[in-house]
Short mmCIF file of C-alpha atoms in Angstrom, two decimals:
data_model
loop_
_atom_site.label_atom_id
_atom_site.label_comp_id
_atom_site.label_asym_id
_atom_site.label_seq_id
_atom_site.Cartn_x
_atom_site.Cartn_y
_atom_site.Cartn_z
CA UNK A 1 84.23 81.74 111.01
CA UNK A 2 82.24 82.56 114.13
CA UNK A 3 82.25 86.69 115.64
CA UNK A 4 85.19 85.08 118.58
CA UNK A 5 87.39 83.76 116.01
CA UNK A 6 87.15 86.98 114.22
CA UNK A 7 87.31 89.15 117.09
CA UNK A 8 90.29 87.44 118.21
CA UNK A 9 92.20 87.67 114.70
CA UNK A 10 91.52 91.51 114.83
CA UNK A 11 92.94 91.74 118.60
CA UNK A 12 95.92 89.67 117.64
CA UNK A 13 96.47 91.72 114.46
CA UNK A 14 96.57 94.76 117.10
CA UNK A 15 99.02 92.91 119.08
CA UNK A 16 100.66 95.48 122.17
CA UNK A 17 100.21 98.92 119.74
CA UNK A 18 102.02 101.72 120.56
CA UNK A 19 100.41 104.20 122.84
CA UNK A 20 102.55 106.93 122.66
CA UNK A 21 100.48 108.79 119.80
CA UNK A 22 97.30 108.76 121.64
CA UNK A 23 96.27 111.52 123.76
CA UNK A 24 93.14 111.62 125.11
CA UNK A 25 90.72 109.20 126.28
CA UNK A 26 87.99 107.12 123.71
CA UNK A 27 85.65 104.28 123.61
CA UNK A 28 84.78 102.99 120.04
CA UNK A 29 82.44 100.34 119.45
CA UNK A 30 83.37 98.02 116.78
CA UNK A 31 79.80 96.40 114.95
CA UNK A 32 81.12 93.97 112.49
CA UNK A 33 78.42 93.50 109.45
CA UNK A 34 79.81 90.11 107.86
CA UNK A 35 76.65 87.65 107.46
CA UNK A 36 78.61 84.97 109.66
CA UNK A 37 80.64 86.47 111.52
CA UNK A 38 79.11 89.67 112.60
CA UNK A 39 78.87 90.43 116.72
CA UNK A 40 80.07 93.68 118.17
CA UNK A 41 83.21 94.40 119.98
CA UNK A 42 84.71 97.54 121.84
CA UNK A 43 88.52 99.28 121.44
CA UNK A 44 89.19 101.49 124.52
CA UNK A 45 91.83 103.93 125.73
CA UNK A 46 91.55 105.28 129.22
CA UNK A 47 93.65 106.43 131.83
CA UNK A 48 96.75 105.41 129.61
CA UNK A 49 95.09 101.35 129.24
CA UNK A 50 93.64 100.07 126.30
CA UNK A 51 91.44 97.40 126.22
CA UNK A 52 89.78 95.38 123.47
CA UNK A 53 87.04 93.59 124.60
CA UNK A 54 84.04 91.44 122.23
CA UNK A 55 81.18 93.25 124.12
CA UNK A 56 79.05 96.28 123.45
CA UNK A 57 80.26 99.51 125.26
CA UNK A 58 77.33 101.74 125.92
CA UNK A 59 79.30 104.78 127.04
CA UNK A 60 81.08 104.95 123.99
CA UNK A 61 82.67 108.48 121.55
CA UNK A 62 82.26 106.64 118.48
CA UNK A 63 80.46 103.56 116.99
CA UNK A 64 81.51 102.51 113.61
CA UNK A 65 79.98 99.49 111.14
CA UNK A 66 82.46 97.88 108.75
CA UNK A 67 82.80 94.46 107.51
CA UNK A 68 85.48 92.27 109.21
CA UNK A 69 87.90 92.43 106.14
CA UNK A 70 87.79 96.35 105.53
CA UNK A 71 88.20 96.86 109.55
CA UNK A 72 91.24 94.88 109.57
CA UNK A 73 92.71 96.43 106.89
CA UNK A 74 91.98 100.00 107.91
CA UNK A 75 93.56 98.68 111.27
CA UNK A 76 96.90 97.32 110.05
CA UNK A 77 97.40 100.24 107.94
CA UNK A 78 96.74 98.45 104.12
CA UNK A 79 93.62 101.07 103.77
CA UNK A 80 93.66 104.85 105.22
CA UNK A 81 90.97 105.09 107.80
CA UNK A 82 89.82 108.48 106.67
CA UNK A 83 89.57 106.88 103.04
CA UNK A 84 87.66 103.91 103.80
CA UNK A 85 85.56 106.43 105.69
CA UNK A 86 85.11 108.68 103.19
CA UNK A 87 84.40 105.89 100.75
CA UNK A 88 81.46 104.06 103.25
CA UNK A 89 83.70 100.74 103.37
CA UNK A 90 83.35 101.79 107.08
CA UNK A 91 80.61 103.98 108.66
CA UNK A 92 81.40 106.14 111.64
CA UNK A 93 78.49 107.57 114.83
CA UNK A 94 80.46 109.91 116.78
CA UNK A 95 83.71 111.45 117.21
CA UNK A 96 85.57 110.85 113.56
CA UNK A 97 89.03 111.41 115.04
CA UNK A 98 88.81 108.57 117.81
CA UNK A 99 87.97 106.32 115.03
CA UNK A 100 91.28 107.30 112.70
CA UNK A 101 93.01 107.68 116.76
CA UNK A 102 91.81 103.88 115.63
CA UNK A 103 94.65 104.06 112.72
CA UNK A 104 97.53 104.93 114.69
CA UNK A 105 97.48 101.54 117.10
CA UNK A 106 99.28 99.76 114.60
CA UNK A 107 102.65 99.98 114.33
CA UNK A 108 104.14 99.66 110.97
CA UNK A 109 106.50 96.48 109.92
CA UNK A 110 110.19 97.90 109.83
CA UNK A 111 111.34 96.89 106.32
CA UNK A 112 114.07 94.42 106.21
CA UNK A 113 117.32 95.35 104.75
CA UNK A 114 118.32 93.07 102.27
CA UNK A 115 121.37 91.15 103.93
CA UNK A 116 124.62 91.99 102.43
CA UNK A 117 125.93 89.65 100.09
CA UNK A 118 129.01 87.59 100.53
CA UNK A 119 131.29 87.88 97.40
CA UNK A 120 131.99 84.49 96.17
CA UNK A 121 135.27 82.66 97.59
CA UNK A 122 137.79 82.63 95.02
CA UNK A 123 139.33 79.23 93.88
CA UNK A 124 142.10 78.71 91.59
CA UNK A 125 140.60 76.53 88.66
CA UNK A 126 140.90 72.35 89.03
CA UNK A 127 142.73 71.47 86.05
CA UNK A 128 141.39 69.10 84.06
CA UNK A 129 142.12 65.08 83.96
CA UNK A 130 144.04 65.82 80.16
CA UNK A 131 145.95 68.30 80.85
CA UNK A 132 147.03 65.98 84.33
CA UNK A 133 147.81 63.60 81.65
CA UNK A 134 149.61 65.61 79.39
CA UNK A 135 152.00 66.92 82.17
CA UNK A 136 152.55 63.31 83.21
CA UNK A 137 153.30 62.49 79.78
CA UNK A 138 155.57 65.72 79.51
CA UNK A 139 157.46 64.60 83.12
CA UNK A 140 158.21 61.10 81.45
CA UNK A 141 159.83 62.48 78.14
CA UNK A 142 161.93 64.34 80.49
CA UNK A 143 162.82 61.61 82.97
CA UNK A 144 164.21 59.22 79.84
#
């Protein structure tokens, strides 16, 4: 997979985050450290915009190094930031809590309820061909 094919699977994976938790301005440069797809990307909030955008950002508050997989799932909330920090999955340059700001893009899937159940439709009970037969047999005797 080449760095734009990643890139673009992490800013889909984003998709429109919710804002609403940020609070003040950051620039974090993404360096991806995969052997084929590594490239560098930048995730910015300014002015109330984010943008996500596969070049470098020299300006930035934080630059962190992860590989592709442990990003993404830092991002989408399967790994806690500050753990795969804290574990060196993902290194950090700069301002920690802009990266885990990072962490709070993604909005978490709203678990389905499980759709109630219809109960079954109650039928009355076919009766069976011998006991149609029997019953025929019965309404003869009576009819001679």
């Amino acid at each position: 997979m080449t760095f734009i094919e990643k890139f673009e699977e992490i800013k889909k994976k984003i998709g429109t985050p919710d804002l609403s938790k940020l609070t003040e301005s950051f620039a974090v440069q993404v360096n991806m450290t995969d052997a084929d797809c590594g490239g560098a990307f930048y995730i910015a909030y300014i002015g109330g915009n984010l943008a996500i955008e596969p070049y470098d950002y020299h300006d930035h508050t934080a630059m962190i190094y992860a590989k592709s997989k442990d990003l993404i799932d830092a991002l989408t909330g399967k790994m806690d930031m500050l753990a795969a920090v804290m574990s060196g999955k993902i290194e950090v340059y700069g301002s920690i809590d802009h990266v885990t700001a990072l962490a709070t893009l993604h909005k978490p899937r709203a678990k389905r309820a499980a759709a109630a159940k219809k109960p079954a439709e109650k039928k009355p009970a076919a009766k069976k061909a011998s006991a149609k037969k029997a019953a025929e047999q019965s309404a003869e005797k009576k009819a001679k």
